Every structure is written in C-alpha cells, then in structure tokens.
C-alpha cells in the first residue's frame, strides 16, 4: 500500500489486512511498554488544515508508539495563512524528510491531489477531506464492530450478515461516506436514516437503503446504530426546524435505545453534541462504543502507518520485534 486515500477503492483484502494488523497492534497496546521500534528513523508529518483534536492526537500516538518522529503542522498561524499553497507546503515538508504525510483538509480531494501531483514522494494518509472521506475512521468503526461481536476471534472475519444504521447529518459527513463504502465492501447492509434535507443528492448511486424514520429503522433491529454529529459549522442554511425537533425525531435517547435488540451497539465518531443527536444516557450506556472507538483508532492508525511505511510483507512480525 502506497497511500490510504479513501475506502471507496479499498479492496476487501486490503481492508481485512489493515484490520488484522490492527488486531496485532492492539495486543501490543495492553503491554506495560507500548512502544515498538518498527518505524524508528521514519518521519510522520501531521498536516492539519482543519481543526481536529482526537484524530490528530490519535495519529500522533500511533506514530509515536511505532517509534517514528512526529512533526505536527497546523495551518493556523503558519505560512498557509499568509497564502502559501498546498504545493509549497508539501514540498517544504518533503525537503525536511517526511516519509508519510497525514493530511486533513477542508477541500474534498486535497489528499488525492497531494498523492498524485508528484510534489512529494511520501505516503499520504487521508485524515478527513471536506465532506468526501475519512478512511481511518471507517476502519476503526469496522474494527470496533468486529471486536464487539467476535472478540478475540475477530481476525480474518468480514461483516457479512451485519446491518448498520447510520443516522443524522449524512449530507456533510465524510464519516458516513467512508463507512458506506467500507461496510458494504465487508459484506454488511447499510441503512441511512436522516431528514430529507440532510440526505445527499447522489445517494441513489450508493449501495444503501434510505429511511426518513428513525423508529422504523430501529424496529428493523440493526446490529449497530451509528449516530453522526450535526455539523453546524458546515451549515449555511436551516436544514431542520429547531434542535428540539431534530432530537425528537432523529436523536437517540434511552427510549429508542431500549427498543434495540439486546446485543446491538451504539456508535458515534465524536465529537458528540450531547442532547442533540444523542442523549447523555445513550452516550454513556454499556452499549455505547464511543470510547472503544477512540482506543481502537490508535491501533488502526498504527496498522495503516505500519503498512504504508514498513511494507506489505514484513520480515519480522510487529509483535515479535517487541519481544
Ligand atoms: C469526524 C470528522 O472530523 O469528520 N470526527 C473525527 O474525525 N473525530 C466527525 C465529525 O466531525 O463529526
């Protein structure tokens, strides 16, 4: 794997390889010494043009646990705010010896441009581009579902037979898009649930079922309900009457959660708007995987960095190296 730009073009084999390597990484993270020497001497640059806390920190933790050097570059207060182009920024980082660039950008397609422009030779990881994709988020979500349902027996398994409902602001969500492609590649069935105003126009070309009714979707007994954040910062118009009305119709609360099958899980990529798309009791219930998603994110990003920077067929297994 040279780059990780999207899940739309990620094959089932590559997806399972990342998830399985992430299992190995997770095993190493329960040890007292969490650090592996695998990427010693490599430099990972976090290039963030959009605000982010958890994704940047997660990539930073992942790179450091593999012993890579990490340079955090956030566009605010940098030469980018003085008008420097993506090309100049990228070439500067390349000249400093970056082996991998983790990029988050407000423009859909920016990571793809970076990877294919010939400006840099580093591997590119998309950490969220506009409303397009957020591949490591979808991978950590798939990892979390697999782990909850199969536990230690997760390796090699896909999600055939699973039904996932993705609920809320689909229109602005790169998390929803990356999950639609990855979950269906792994064999799961996906239902998108949203008010009509928050469903993208091109959705008819996606391999999903659309529902405008959360209660109906819950009655169909999904294995996982993934609540999305209402992205108020990307909204320049009124997409729903009031927040209260939104919560009443499309929010997950204790009553709706109680109608789910006992084994079903509740997911959210964070950051949560508690009281809007998800109530506090739903977010904090034992069904909620919110904190597992955060923890698994580090393992999945370790796996992605490892596969990009250490090659597909390592001579030593990451777990063996740590011994
Ligand atoms: C998501 C993102 O930035 O796309 N969050 C994240 O990666 N932690 C989802 C969101 O912002 O709602």
Short mmCIF file of C-alpha atoms and ligand atoms in Angstrom, two decimals:
data_model
loop_
_atom_site.label_atom_id
_atom_site.label_comp_id
_atom_site.label_asym_id
_atom_site.label_seq_id
_atom_site.Cartn_x
_atom_site.Cartn_y
_atom_site.Cartn_z
CA UNK A 1 0.00 0.00 0.00
CA UNK A 2 1.42 3.38 -1.07
CA UNK A 3 -1.32 5.69 0.24
CA UNK A 4 -4.60 5.47 2.16
CA UNK A 5 -6.88 7.99 0.46
CA UNK A 6 -10.37 6.51 0.61
CA UNK A 7 -12.37 3.38 1.32
CA UNK A 8 -14.28 3.54 -1.94
CA UNK A 9 -11.36 1.99 -3.82
CA UNK A 10 -10.05 -0.11 -0.91
CA UNK A 11 -10.31 -3.82 -1.68
CA UNK A 12 -11.77 -6.33 0.77
CA UNK A 13 -8.33 -7.96 1.09
CA UNK A 14 -6.57 -4.68 1.88
CA UNK A 15 -9.29 -3.70 4.36
CA UNK A 16 -9.02 -7.04 6.16
CA UNK A 17 -5.23 -6.79 6.15
CA UNK A 18 -5.40 -3.41 7.90
CA UNK A 19 -7.97 -4.70 10.41
CA UNK A 20 -5.93 -7.81 11.16
CA UNK A 21 -2.66 -5.89 11.59
CA UNK A 22 -4.63 -3.54 13.87
CA UNK A 23 -5.51 -6.60 16.00
CA UNK A 24 -1.79 -7.29 16.41
CA UNK A 25 -1.18 -3.64 17.25
CA UNK A 26 -3.99 -3.70 19.82
CA UNK A 27 -2.41 -6.72 21.51
CA UNK A 28 0.83 -4.79 21.92
CA UNK A 29 -1.08 -1.88 23.46
CA UNK A 30 -2.11 -3.89 26.51
CA UNK A 31 1.53 -4.37 27.49
CA UNK A 32 3.30 -2.27 30.05
CA UNK A 33 5.69 -0.94 27.41
CA UNK A 34 3.53 0.09 24.47
CA UNK A 35 6.27 1.30 22.20
CA UNK A 36 7.52 -0.76 19.25
CA UNK A 37 10.75 0.02 17.37
CA UNK A 38 9.14 -0.64 13.95
CA UNK A 39 9.27 2.86 12.42
CA UNK A 40 12.45 4.11 14.06
CA UNK A 41 14.11 6.68 11.82
CA UNK A 42 10.90 7.46 9.89
CA UNK A 43 9.24 10.85 10.00
CA UNK A 44 5.47 11.31 10.02
CA UNK A 45 4.05 14.78 9.41
CA UNK A 46 0.56 15.64 10.66
CA UNK A 47 -0.61 18.33 8.25
CA UNK A 48 -3.89 19.73 9.57
CA UNK A 49 -5.67 22.50 7.69
CA UNK A 50 -8.89 21.93 9.68
CA UNK A 51 -9.39 21.87 13.42
CA UNK A 52 -9.16 18.47 14.99
CA UNK A 53 -8.29 17.16 18.39
CA UNK A 54 -8.94 13.48 18.53
CA UNK A 55 -7.85 12.49 15.04
CA UNK A 56 -4.58 14.43 15.23
CA UNK A 57 -3.76 13.12 18.68
CA UNK A 58 -4.68 9.61 17.61
CA UNK A 59 -2.31 9.71 14.63
CA UNK A 60 0.36 11.24 16.84
CA UNK A 61 0.02 8.50 19.45
CA UNK A 62 0.03 5.84 16.71
CA UNK A 63 3.21 7.17 15.08
CA UNK A 64 4.99 7.59 18.43
CA UNK A 65 4.10 4.08 19.59
CA UNK A 66 5.84 2.83 16.45
CA UNK A 67 8.88 5.00 17.32
CA UNK A 68 8.51 7.36 14.35
CA UNK A 69 9.40 11.03 14.71
CA UNK A 70 6.30 13.20 14.52
CA UNK A 71 6.02 16.75 13.25
CA UNK A 72 2.71 18.48 13.88
CA UNK A 73 1.90 21.18 11.38
CA UNK A 74 -1.36 23.02 11.83
CA UNK A 75 -2.27 25.52 9.18
CA UNK A 76 -3.45 28.19 11.59
CA UNK A 77 -0.65 30.63 12.31
CA UNK A 78 1.51 29.08 9.59
CA UNK A 79 2.64 30.36 6.21
CA UNK A 80 -0.56 28.87 4.82
CA UNK A 81 -2.45 31.73 6.42
CA UNK A 82 -0.01 34.01 4.56
CA UNK A 83 -1.15 32.48 1.29
CA UNK A 84 1.33 29.64 0.79
CA UNK A 85 -0.11 26.95 -1.48
CA UNK A 86 -0.58 23.27 -0.71
CA UNK A 87 2.20 22.59 -3.21
CA UNK A 88 4.74 24.83 -1.44
CA UNK A 89 3.80 23.48 1.96
CA UNK A 90 4.07 19.88 0.77
CA UNK A 91 7.42 20.45 -0.92
CA UNK A 92 8.77 22.10 2.21
CA UNK A 93 7.79 19.06 4.26
CA UNK A 94 9.33 16.75 1.69
CA UNK A 95 12.59 18.70 1.86
CA UNK A 96 12.55 18.13 5.63
CA UNK A 97 12.43 14.38 5.02
CA UNK A 98 8.81 13.38 5.63
CA UNK A 99 8.17 9.69 4.96
CA UNK A 100 4.41 9.93 5.49
CA UNK A 101 2.02 12.87 5.45
CA UNK A 102 -1.24 12.64 7.37
CA UNK A 103 -3.47 15.32 5.92
CA UNK A 104 -6.79 16.83 6.99
CA UNK A 105 -8.13 19.47 4.65
CA UNK A 106 -11.39 21.34 4.14
CA UNK A 107 -11.35 20.64 0.41
CA UNK A 108 -12.59 17.26 -0.80
CA UNK A 109 -9.83 15.70 -2.89
CA UNK A 110 -6.85 17.52 -1.33
CA UNK A 111 -5.15 14.26 -0.16
CA UNK A 112 -5.62 12.76 -3.62
CA UNK A 113 -4.03 15.84 -5.20
CA UNK A 114 -1.11 15.56 -2.79
CA UNK A 115 -0.61 11.86 -3.53
CA UNK A 116 -0.81 12.11 -7.32
CA UNK A 117 0.72 15.52 -8.04
CA UNK A 118 4.32 14.31 -7.98
CA UNK A 119 5.14 17.09 -5.49
CA UNK A 120 6.22 14.62 -2.84
CA UNK A 121 7.32 11.00 -2.58
CA UNK A 122 5.92 10.44 0.93
CA UNK A 123 2.96 8.15 1.56
CA UNK A 124 -0.28 10.09 2.06
CA UNK A 125 -2.95 9.24 4.65
CA UNK A 126 -6.29 10.99 4.40
CA UNK A 127 -7.38 12.13 7.87
CA UNK A 128 -10.59 13.72 6.56
CA UNK A 129 -11.09 15.81 3.42
CA UNK A 130 -14.09 18.12 3.20
CA UNK A 131 -17.27 16.08 3.02
CA UNK A 132 -15.52 13.38 0.96
CA UNK A 133 -13.87 10.64 3.04
CA UNK A 134 -12.29 9.77 6.38
CA UNK A 135 -10.95 6.26 5.76
CA UNK A 136 -9.24 5.57 9.11
CA UNK A 137 -12.47 6.50 10.93
CA UNK A 138 -14.41 3.91 8.92
CA UNK A 139 -11.69 1.32 9.52
CA UNK A 140 -11.75 1.92 13.28
CA UNK A 141 -15.56 1.68 13.21
CA UNK A 142 -15.44 -1.65 11.36
CA UNK A 143 -12.74 -2.82 13.77
CA UNK A 144 -14.94 -1.84 16.73
CA UNK A 145 -17.98 -3.72 15.37
CA UNK A 146 -15.89 -6.80 14.69
CA UNK A 147 -14.34 -6.66 18.15
CA UNK A 148 -17.67 -6.23 19.97
CA UNK A 149 -19.27 -9.15 18.18
CA UNK A 150 -16.35 -11.55 17.69
CA UNK A 151 -13.94 -10.57 20.48
CA UNK A 152 -10.65 -12.50 20.31
CA UNK A 153 -11.99 -14.40 17.32
CA UNK A 154 -12.06 -11.32 15.06
CA UNK A 155 -9.09 -11.93 12.76
CA UNK A 156 -9.92 -12.71 9.15
CA UNK A 157 -13.64 -12.00 9.59
CA UNK A 158 -15.70 -9.66 7.47
CA UNK A 159 -19.10 -8.17 8.38
CA UNK A 160 -21.34 -10.34 6.21
CA UNK A 161 -24.82 -10.56 7.73
CA UNK A 162 -24.49 -7.37 9.78
CA UNK A 163 -26.91 -4.49 9.46
CA UNK A 164 -25.67 -0.98 10.32
CA UNK A 165 -27.90 2.11 10.55
CA UNK A 166 -26.05 5.42 10.04
CA UNK A 167 -28.15 8.25 11.43
CA UNK A 168 -28.16 12.02 11.08
CA UNK A 169 -26.18 14.58 9.11
CA UNK A 170 -25.26 12.34 6.17
CA UNK A 171 -25.01 15.33 3.83
CA UNK A 172 -21.94 16.85 5.49
CA UNK A 173 -20.39 13.61 6.70
CA UNK A 174 -17.19 12.14 5.32
CA UNK A 175 -17.50 9.54 8.10
CA UNK A 176 -20.81 8.35 6.61
CA UNK A 177 -19.36 8.14 3.10
CA UNK A 178 -16.26 6.20 4.16
CA UNK A 179 -18.42 3.87 6.24
CA UNK A 180 -20.88 3.21 3.40
CA UNK A 181 -18.06 2.01 1.13
CA UNK A 182 -16.12 0.05 3.71
CA UNK A 183 -19.06 -1.62 5.44
CA UNK A 184 -20.57 -2.76 2.15
CA UNK A 185 -17.17 -3.97 0.89
CA UNK A 186 -17.01 -6.06 4.06
CA UNK A 187 -20.45 -7.53 3.33
CA UNK A 188 -22.64 -5.51 5.73
CA UNK A 189 -26.01 -3.99 4.84
CA UNK A 190 -26.30 -0.23 5.43
CA UNK A 191 -29.39 1.92 6.08
CA UNK A 192 -29.02 5.69 6.11
CA UNK A 193 -31.50 7.50 8.36
CA UNK A 194 -31.91 11.27 8.14
CA UNK A 195 -34.31 14.10 7.47
CA UNK A 196 -34.72 14.50 3.68
CA UNK A 197 -32.78 17.79 3.82
CA UNK A 198 -29.68 16.01 5.17
CA UNK A 199 -29.56 13.26 2.54
CA UNK A 200 -27.08 13.95 -0.31
CA UNK A 201 -28.48 14.17 -3.84
CA UNK A 202 -26.23 11.49 -5.31
CA UNK A 203 -27.29 8.93 -2.72
CA UNK A 204 -29.29 6.93 -5.27
CA UNK A 205 -25.94 5.71 -6.62
CA UNK A 206 -24.86 4.38 -3.20
CA UNK A 207 -25.33 0.75 -2.14
CA UNK A 208 -27.68 1.67 0.72
CA UNK A 209 -31.32 1.84 1.82
CA UNK A 210 -32.67 5.27 2.80
CA UNK A 211 -35.10 5.86 5.65
CA UNK A 212 -36.52 9.10 6.99
CA UNK A 213 -37.88 7.46 10.11
CA UNK A 214 -35.57 6.51 12.98
CA UNK A 215 -38.21 4.49 14.85
CA UNK A 216 -38.82 2.38 11.78
CA UNK A 217 -35.08 1.86 11.30
CA UNK A 218 -34.72 0.81 14.94
CA UNK A 219 -37.65 -1.59 14.57
CA UNK A 220 -35.69 -3.33 11.82
CA UNK A 221 -33.21 -4.42 14.56
CA UNK A 222 -29.84 -3.14 13.31
CA UNK A 223 -26.71 -4.62 14.92
CA UNK A 224 -25.14 -1.17 15.17
CA UNK A 225 -26.59 2.32 15.19
CA UNK A 226 -24.01 4.94 14.24
CA UNK A 227 -25.05 8.44 15.28
CA UNK A 228 -23.45 11.33 13.38
CA UNK A 229 -22.69 14.79 14.65
CA UNK A 230 -24.84 17.59 13.32
CA UNK A 231 -22.09 19.64 11.62
CA UNK A 232 -23.36 23.11 12.40
CA UNK A 233 -20.09 24.65 11.13
CA UNK A 234 -20.77 23.34 7.61
CA UNK A 235 -24.37 24.52 7.56
CA UNK A 236 -25.10 27.80 5.88
CA UNK A 237 -28.86 27.28 5.84
CA UNK A 238 -31.58 25.82 8.05
CA UNK A 239 -31.72 22.07 7.48
CA UNK A 240 -34.25 21.37 10.23
CA UNK A 241 -36.82 23.50 12.11
CA UNK A 242 -35.29 23.52 15.61
CA UNK A 243 -32.74 21.49 17.57
CA UNK A 244 -35.56 20.27 19.79
CA UNK A 245 -37.50 18.99 16.81
CA UNK A 246 -34.37 17.32 15.44
CA UNK A 247 -33.72 15.49 18.74
CA UNK A 248 -37.33 14.41 18.97
CA UNK A 249 -37.33 12.81 15.52
CA UNK A 250 -33.73 11.81 14.79
CA UNK A 251 -31.99 11.81 18.17
CA UNK A 252 -31.09 8.62 20.02
CA UNK A 253 -32.45 8.64 23.57
CA UNK A 254 -32.98 6.00 26.26
CA UNK A 255 -36.44 5.02 24.96
CA UNK A 256 -35.25 4.40 21.39
CA UNK A 257 -32.16 2.64 22.66
CA UNK A 258 -34.41 0.37 24.74
CA UNK A 259 -36.20 -0.77 21.55
CA UNK A 260 -32.96 -2.10 20.07
CA UNK A 261 -32.04 -5.80 20.34
CA UNK A 262 -30.04 -6.51 23.49
CA UNK A 263 -26.78 -7.11 21.62
CA UNK A 264 -26.96 -4.01 19.38
CA UNK A 265 -24.32 -1.34 19.86
CA UNK A 266 -24.44 2.46 19.71
CA UNK A 267 -21.56 4.25 17.96
CA UNK A 268 -20.53 7.88 17.47
CA UNK A 269 -17.29 9.16 15.87
CA UNK A 270 -17.11 12.17 18.17
CA UNK A 271 -17.21 14.96 18.98
CA UNK A 272 -20.76 14.43 20.30
CA UNK A 273 -23.43 17.06 20.63
CA UNK A 274 -24.94 15.59 23.79
CA UNK A 275 -28.64 16.32 23.94
CA UNK A 276 -28.88 16.92 20.18
CA UNK A 277 -28.19 13.77 18.14
CA UNK A 278 -27.52 11.59 21.19
CA UNK A 279 -28.73 11.80 24.79
CA UNK A 280 -26.28 11.51 27.68
CA UNK A 281 -27.74 8.17 28.83
CA UNK A 282 -27.33 6.72 25.33
CA UNK A 283 -23.77 8.05 25.01
CA UNK A 284 -22.76 6.65 28.40
CA UNK A 285 -24.63 3.33 28.30
CA UNK A 286 -22.85 -0.04 28.21
CA UNK A 287 -24.00 -0.39 24.58
CA UNK A 288 -22.05 2.70 23.62
CA UNK A 289 -18.70 2.03 21.95
CA UNK A 290 -17.63 5.69 21.86
CA UNK A 291 -14.50 5.22 23.98
CA UNK A 292 -13.64 1.87 22.39
CA UNK A 293 -13.74 3.65 19.03
CA UNK A 294 -11.18 6.16 20.34
CA UNK A 295 -8.91 3.44 21.73
CA UNK A 296 -9.23 1.28 18.60
CA UNK A 297 -8.43 4.34 16.48
CA UNK A 298 -4.84 4.27 17.72
CA UNK A 299 -4.42 0.57 16.82
CA UNK A 300 -5.96 1.07 13.37
CA UNK A 301 -3.75 4.10 12.64
CA UNK A 302 -0.69 2.17 13.82
CA UNK A 303 -1.65 -0.54 11.32
CA UNK A 304 -2.10 1.96 8.49
CA UNK A 305 1.22 3.69 9.19
CA UNK A 306 2.94 0.35 9.50
CA UNK A 307 1.59 -0.97 6.19
CA UNK A 308 2.45 2.28 4.39
CA UNK A 309 5.92 2.73 5.82
CA UNK A 310 7.21 -0.74 6.63
CA UNK A 311 5.93 -2.50 3.52
CA UNK A 312 3.28 -5.12 2.98
CA UNK A 313 5.29 -8.21 3.78
CA UNK A 314 7.36 -7.52 6.83
CA UNK A 315 10.17 -9.95 7.53
CA UNK A 316 9.51 -9.64 11.24
CA UNK A 317 6.11 -9.57 12.77
CA UNK A 318 5.45 -6.38 14.80
CA UNK A 319 4.74 -8.45 17.90
CA UNK A 320 7.99 -10.39 17.59
CA UNK A 321 10.05 -7.24 17.24
CA UNK A 322 8.79 -6.02 20.59
CA UNK A 323 9.90 -9.10 22.44
C1 LIG B 1 -15.30 13.41 12.39
C2 LIG B 1 -14.69 14.29 11.33
O1 LIG B 1 -13.90 15.17 11.63
O2 LIG B 1 -15.03 14.06 10.18
N1 LIG B 1 -14.67 13.49 13.64
C3 LIG B 1 -13.48 12.95 13.87
O3 LIG B 1 -12.76 12.53 13.00
N2 LIG B 1 -13.12 12.86 15.16
C4 LIG B 1 -16.75 13.59 12.53
C5 LIG B 1 -17.25 14.93 12.95
O4 LIG B 1 -16.53 15.92 12.93
O5 LIG B 1 -18.45 14.99 13.29
#
